[in-house]
Coordinates of C-alpha atoms and ligand atoms in Angstrom, one line a residue:
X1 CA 67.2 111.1 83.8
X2 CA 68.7 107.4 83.6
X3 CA 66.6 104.6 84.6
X4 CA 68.8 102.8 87.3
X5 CA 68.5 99.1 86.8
X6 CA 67.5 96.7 89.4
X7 CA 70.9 95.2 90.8
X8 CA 72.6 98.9 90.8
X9 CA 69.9 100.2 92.9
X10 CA 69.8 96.8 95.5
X11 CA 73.7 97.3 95.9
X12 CA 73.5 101.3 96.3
X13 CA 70.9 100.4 99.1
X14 CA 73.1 97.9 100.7
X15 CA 76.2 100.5 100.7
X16 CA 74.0 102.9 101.8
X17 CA 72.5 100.8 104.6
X18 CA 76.2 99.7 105.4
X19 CA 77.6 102.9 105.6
X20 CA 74.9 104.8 108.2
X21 CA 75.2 101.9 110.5
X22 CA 79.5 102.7 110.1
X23 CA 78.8 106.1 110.4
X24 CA 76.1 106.9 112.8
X25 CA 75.8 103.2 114.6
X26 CA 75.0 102.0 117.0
X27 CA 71.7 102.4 115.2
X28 CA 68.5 100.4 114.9
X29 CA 66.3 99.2 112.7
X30 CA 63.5 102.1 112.7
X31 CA 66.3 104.5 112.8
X32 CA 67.9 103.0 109.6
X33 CA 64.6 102.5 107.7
X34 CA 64.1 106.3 108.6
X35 CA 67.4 108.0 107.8
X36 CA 67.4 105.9 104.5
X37 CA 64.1 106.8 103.4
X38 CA 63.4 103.2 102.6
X39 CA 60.2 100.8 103.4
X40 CA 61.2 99.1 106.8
X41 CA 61.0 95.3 105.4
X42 CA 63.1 96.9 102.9
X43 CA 65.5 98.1 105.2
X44 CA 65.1 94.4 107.9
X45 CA 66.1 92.6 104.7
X46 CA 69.4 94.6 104.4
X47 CA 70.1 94.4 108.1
X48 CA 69.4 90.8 108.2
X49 CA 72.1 89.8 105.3
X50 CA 74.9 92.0 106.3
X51 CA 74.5 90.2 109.6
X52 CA 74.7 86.9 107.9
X53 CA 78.0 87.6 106.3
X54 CA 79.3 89.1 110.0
X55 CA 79.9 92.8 108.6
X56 CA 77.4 94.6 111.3
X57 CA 76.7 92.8 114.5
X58 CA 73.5 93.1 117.4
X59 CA 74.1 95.3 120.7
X60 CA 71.5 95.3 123.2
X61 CA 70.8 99.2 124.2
X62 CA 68.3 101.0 127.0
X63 CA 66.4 102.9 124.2
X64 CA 66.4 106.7 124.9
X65 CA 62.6 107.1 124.7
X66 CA 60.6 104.2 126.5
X67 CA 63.4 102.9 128.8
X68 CA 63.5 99.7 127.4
X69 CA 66.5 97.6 126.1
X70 CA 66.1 97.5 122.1
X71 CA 68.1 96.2 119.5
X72 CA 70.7 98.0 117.5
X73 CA 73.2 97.7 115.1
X74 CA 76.9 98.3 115.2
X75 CA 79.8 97.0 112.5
X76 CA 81.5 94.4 113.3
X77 CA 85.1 96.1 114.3
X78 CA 87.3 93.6 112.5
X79 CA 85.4 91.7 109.8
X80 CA 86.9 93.7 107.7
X81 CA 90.6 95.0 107.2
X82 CA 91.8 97.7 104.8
X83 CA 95.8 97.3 104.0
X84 CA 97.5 101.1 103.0
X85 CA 101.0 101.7 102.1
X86 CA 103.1 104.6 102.1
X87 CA 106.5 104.3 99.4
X88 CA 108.4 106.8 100.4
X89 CA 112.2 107.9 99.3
X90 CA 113.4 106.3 102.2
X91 CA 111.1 104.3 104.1
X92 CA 107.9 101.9 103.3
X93 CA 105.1 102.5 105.9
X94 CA 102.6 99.6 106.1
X95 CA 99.1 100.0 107.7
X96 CA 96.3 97.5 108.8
X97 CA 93.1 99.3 109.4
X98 CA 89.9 97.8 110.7
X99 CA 86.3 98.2 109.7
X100 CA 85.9 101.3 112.8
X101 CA 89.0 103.8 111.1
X102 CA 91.3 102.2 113.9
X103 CA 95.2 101.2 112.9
X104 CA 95.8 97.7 114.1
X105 CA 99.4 97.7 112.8
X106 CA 101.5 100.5 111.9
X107 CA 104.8 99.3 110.8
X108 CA 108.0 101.7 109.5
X109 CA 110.7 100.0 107.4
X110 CA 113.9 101.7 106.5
X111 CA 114.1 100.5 102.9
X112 CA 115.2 102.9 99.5
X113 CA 113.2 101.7 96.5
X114 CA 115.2 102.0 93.4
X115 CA 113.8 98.5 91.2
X116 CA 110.0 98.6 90.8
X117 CA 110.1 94.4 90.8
X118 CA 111.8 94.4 94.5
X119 CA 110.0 96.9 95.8
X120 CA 107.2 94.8 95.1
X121 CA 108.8 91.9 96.4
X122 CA 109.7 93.6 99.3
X123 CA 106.6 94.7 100.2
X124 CA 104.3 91.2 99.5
X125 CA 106.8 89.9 101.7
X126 CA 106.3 92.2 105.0
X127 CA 102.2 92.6 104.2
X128 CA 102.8 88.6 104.4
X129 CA 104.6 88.1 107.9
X130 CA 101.9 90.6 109.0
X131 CA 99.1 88.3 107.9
X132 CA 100.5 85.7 108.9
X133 CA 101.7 86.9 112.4
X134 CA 98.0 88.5 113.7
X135 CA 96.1 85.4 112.5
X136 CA 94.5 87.4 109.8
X137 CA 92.7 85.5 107.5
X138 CA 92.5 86.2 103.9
X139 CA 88.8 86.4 103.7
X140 CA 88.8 89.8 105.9
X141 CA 91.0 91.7 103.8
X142 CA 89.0 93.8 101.5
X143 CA 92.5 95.1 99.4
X144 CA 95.6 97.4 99.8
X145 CA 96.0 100.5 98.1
X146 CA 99.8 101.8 97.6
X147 CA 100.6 105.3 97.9
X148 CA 103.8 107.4 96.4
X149 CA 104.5 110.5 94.7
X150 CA 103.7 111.0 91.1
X151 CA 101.6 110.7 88.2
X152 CA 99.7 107.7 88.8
X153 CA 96.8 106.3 86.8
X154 CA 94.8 105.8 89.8
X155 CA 92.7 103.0 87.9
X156 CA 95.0 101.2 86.2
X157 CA 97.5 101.2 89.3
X158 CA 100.0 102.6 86.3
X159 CA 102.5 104.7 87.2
X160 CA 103.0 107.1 84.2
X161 CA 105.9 109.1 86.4
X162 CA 107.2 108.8 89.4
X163 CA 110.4 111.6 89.7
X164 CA 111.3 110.8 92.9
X165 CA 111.6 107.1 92.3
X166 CA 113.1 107.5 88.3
X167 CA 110.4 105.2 87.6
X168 CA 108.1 105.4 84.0
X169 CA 105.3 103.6 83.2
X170 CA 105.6 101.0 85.4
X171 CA 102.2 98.9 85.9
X172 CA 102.8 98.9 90.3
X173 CA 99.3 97.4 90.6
X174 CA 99.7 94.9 88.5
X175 CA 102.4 93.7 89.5
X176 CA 101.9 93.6 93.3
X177 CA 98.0 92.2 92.7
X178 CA 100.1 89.0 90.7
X179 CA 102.0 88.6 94.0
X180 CA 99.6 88.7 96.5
X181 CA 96.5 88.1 95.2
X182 CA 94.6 90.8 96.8
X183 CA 92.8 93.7 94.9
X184 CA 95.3 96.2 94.5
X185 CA 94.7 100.4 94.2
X186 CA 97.8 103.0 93.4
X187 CA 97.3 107.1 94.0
X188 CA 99.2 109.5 94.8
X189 CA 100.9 109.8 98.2
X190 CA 99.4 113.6 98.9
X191 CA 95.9 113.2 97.5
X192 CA 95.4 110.0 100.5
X193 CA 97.3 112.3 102.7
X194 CA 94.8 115.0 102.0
X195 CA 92.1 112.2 102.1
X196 CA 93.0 111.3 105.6
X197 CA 93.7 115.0 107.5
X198 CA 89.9 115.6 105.8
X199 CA 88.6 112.6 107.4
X200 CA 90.0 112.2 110.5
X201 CA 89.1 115.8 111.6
X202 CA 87.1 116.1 114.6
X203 CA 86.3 119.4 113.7
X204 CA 83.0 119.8 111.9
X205 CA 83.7 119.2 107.7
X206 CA 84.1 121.8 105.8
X207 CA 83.4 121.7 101.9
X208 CA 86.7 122.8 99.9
X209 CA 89.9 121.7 101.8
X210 CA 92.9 122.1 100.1
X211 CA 96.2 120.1 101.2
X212 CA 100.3 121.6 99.8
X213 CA 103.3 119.7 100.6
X214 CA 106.3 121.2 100.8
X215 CA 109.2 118.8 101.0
X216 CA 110.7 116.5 98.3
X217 CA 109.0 118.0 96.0
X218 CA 105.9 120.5 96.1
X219 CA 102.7 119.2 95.6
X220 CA 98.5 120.2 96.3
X221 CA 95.9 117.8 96.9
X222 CA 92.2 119.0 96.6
X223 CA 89.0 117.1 98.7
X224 CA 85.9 118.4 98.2
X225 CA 83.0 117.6 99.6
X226 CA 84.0 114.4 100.9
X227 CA 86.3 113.6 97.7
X228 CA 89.4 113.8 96.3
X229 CA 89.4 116.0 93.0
X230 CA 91.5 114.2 90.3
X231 CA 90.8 116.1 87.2
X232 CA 90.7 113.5 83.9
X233 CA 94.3 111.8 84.2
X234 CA 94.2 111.9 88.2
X235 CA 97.2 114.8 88.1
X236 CA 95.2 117.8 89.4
X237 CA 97.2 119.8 91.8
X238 CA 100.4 119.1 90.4
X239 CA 101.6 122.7 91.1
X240 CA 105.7 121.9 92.0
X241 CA 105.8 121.4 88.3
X242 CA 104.2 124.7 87.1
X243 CA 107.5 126.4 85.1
X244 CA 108.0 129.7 86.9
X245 CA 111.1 130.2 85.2
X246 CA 111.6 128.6 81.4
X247 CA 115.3 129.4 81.6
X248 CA 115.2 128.5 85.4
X249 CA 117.2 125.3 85.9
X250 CA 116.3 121.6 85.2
X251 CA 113.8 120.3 86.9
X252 CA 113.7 115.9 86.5
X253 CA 110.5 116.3 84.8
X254 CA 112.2 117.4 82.1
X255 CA 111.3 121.2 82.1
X256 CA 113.4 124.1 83.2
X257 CA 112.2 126.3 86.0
X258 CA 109.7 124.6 87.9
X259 CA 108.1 125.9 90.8
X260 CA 109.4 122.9 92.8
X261 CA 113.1 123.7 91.4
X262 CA 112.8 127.1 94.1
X263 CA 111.4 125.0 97.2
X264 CA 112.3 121.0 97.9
X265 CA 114.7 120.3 99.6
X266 CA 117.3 119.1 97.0
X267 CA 117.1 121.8 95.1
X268 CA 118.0 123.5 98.4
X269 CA 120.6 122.0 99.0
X270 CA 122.2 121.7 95.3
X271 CA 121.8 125.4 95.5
X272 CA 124.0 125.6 98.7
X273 CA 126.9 123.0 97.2
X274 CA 128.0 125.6 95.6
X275 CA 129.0 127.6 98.1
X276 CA 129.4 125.2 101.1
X277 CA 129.3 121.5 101.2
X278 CA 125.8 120.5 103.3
X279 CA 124.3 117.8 104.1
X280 CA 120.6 118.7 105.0
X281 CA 117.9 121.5 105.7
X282 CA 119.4 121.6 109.3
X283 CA 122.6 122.3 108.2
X284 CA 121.3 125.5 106.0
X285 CA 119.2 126.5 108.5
X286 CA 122.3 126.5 111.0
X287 CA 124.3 128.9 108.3
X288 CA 121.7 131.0 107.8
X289 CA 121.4 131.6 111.7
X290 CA 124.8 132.7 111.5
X291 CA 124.3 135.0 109.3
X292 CA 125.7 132.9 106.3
X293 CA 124.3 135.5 103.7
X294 CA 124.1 132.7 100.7
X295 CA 122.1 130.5 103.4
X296 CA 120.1 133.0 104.3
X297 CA 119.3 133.9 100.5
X298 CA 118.4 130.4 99.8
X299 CA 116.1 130.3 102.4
X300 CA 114.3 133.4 101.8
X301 CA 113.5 132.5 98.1
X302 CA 111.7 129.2 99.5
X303 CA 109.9 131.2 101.8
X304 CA 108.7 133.3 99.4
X305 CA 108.1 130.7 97.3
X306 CA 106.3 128.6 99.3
X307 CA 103.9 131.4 99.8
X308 CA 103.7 132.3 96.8
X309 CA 102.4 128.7 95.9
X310 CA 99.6 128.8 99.1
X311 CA 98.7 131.8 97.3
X312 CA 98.3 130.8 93.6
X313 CA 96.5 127.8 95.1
X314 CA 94.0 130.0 96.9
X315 CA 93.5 131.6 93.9
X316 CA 93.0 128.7 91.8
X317 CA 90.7 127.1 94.0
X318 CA 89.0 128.8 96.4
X319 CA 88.8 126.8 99.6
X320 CA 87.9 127.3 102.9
X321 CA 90.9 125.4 103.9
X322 CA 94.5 125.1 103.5
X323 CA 96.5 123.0 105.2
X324 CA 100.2 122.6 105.0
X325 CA 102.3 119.2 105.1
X326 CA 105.5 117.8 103.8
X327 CA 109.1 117.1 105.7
X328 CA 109.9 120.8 105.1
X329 CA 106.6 122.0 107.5
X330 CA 106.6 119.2 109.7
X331 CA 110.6 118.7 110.7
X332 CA 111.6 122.6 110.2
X333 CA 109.2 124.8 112.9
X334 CA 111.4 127.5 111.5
X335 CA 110.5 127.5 108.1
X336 CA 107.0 126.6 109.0
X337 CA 106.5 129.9 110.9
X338 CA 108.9 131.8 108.5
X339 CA 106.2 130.5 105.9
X340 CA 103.2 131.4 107.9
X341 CA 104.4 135.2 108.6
X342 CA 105.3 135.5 104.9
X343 CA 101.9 134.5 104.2
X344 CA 100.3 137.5 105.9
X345 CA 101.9 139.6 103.0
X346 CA 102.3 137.4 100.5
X347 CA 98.6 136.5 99.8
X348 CA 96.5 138.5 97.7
X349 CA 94.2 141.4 99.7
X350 CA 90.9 140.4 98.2
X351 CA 90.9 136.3 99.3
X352 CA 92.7 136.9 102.5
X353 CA 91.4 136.2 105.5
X354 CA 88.6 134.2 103.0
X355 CA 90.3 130.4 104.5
X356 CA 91.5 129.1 107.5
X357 CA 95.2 128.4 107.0
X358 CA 96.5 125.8 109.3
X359 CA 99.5 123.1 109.7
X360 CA 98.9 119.4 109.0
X361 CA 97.2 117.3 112.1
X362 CA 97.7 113.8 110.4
X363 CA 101.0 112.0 111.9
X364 CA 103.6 110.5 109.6
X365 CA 100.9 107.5 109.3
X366 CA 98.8 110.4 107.0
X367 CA 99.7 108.9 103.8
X368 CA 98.6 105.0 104.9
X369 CA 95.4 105.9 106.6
X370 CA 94.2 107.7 103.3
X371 CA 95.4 105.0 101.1
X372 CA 93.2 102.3 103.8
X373 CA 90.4 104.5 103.8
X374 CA 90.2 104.9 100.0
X375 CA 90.6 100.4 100.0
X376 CA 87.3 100.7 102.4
X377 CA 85.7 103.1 100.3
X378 CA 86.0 100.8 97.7
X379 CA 84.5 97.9 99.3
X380 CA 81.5 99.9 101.0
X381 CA 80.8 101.3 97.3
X382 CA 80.7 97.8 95.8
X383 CA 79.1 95.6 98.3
X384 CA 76.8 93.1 96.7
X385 CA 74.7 90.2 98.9
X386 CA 73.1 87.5 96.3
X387 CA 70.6 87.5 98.5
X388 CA 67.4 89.1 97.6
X389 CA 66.4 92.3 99.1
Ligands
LIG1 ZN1 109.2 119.9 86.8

């Protein structure tokens, strides 16, 4: 067993401290001193310095048991806020979050990133007139924390590939932390959407909860108990890009036949070019409707496909839940419930009926509420008061 030095286990208390009063407030002192299992001047001296620096504040309360007003502790809602950002192929999705889990600002720009440098730009720009418009000041914002599909080096903020985007090693946190001067985090989009539908929930947590988008590209996310897996480079769950096929066709990654290359939506509709001239997953949907048969053969492979993946992702990892997301799910009820019935034969006997299978709950704000609850994570995890206690 390691011997934890002093000043790891005075700013584990003081996250832990912080986080039962965010979590279970409004609380009070006994009931902190109690729940922590530490010595109740232990647990006063913790109390009594996050109220100095404003994160927790007093309420007066009728206790439950003597009928008496006592003291107890609540955060303080806005004394921190947690900035998320969603790149998307068309679209950057900003989010201000407060210290309670509650969006203060949502904003959705219509913008197409292509250079890594104006994206940046673009976005330390907007964050700024945010800022600068709700009075924030810079003291309360504990970071931002980008999120786009890829393989991101989640603690270097390095981008190693980003398909969608064309973009290769590119260093996005760097460059956006030089800009703006905040701390700046990078994941991937699905792993903070899966992050999000976990924690926003209402319904009791589960333990193994696994998250597949279907859209752009075809992607899993994993949280378990609480966390995201990541594996060693942060690319667990990368499934779109399993080769199904080696003499399939190309997939942008460089391979041939990847499982992705069957299901997103370009691939979709590159398939359909060459028979009619479409514009989008509407439009294919419409042939197949009228009996198009090449429509309606494109669209049965993906739906076989898809379940096909929900399966091989059961198998792989066994979780109670699996929830699906992506444009594909969430704009196209039709595919979603072609998905869903193919399901019922698709997955294998012995782990059917083993998980609930269900449809994404997070709103198109999933992505941006991850990415600001994994900047507050961050902050909670690392809080450190000079102060003695
Ligand atoms: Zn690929």
């Amino acid at each position: 067993m390691k011997i934890k030095n002093q000043d790891f286990l005075k700013k584990e208390n003081q996250s832990l401290v912080l986080e039962i009063i965010l979590n279970q407030g409004p609380i009070s002192r006994a009931e902190i001193a109690k729940r922590t299992m530490m010595s109740p001047t232990s647990a006063s001296r913790i109390v009594a310095s996050l109220l100095e620096v404003e994160l927790i504040r007093e309420v007066n309360l009728i206790s439950d048991g003597i009928g008496r007003k006592a003291t107890y502790f609540v955060p303080n809602e806005n004394s921190v806020i947690s900035i998320g950002v969603e790149i998307d192929q068309n679209a950057i999705r900003i989010g201000f979050m407060n210290f309670v889990g509650n969006l203060v600002v949502l904003e959705h720009f219509n913008y197409q990133p292509v250079d890594p440098g104006e994206t940046i730009q673009y976005i330390t720009n907007k964050i700024r007139n945010i800022i600068n418009r709700e009075n924030i000041t810079f003291e309360q914002i504990a970071g931002i924390c980008l999120g786009l599909p890829g393989l991101i080096q989640n603690e270097t903020g390095m981008i190693k590939l980003s398909a969608q985007f064309n973009w290769k090693q590119v260093p996005l946190g760097e460059m956006l932390e030089e800009k703006i001067g905040f701390q700046v985090f990078v994941d991937n989009e699905l792993k903070l959407k899966a992050l999000a539908e976990y924690i926003t929930n209402p319904e009791p947590e589960k333990e193994n909860m696994a998250m597949i988008g279907f859209g752009s590209g075809v992607g899993s996310a994993l949280v378990t108990k609480g966390d995201i897996y990541r594996g060693e480079g942060n690319f667990s769950g990368e499934i779109g890009h399993t080769i199904v096929d080696p003499y399939g066709i190309y997939c942008p990654c460089g391979n041939f036949g990847c499982l992705q290359t069957y299901i997103a939506e370009k691939f979709l509709l590159a398939e359909a070019s060459k028979t009619k001239s479409i514009e989008n997953i509407q439009e294919l949907i419409s042939e197949s409707e009228n009996k198009e048969k090449w429509a309606i053969n494109i669209l049965d492979k993906a739906i076989t496909y898809a379940a096909i993946t929900i399966n091989n992702v059961v198998c792989v990892y066994n979780p109670d839940t699996v929830v699906l997301s992506g444009s594909l799910i969430e704009n196209y009820p039709v595919i979603k419930e072609r998905i869903l019935e193919k399901c019922k034969n698709q997955i294998w006997t012995p782990v059917n009926n083993t998980f609930e299978l269900r449809t994404t709950k997070t709103g198109v704000e999933g992505v941006v509420v991850g990415a600001a609850i994994s900047v507050q994570r961050h902050f909670i995890k690392n809080i450190q008061f000079n102060r003695e206690v």
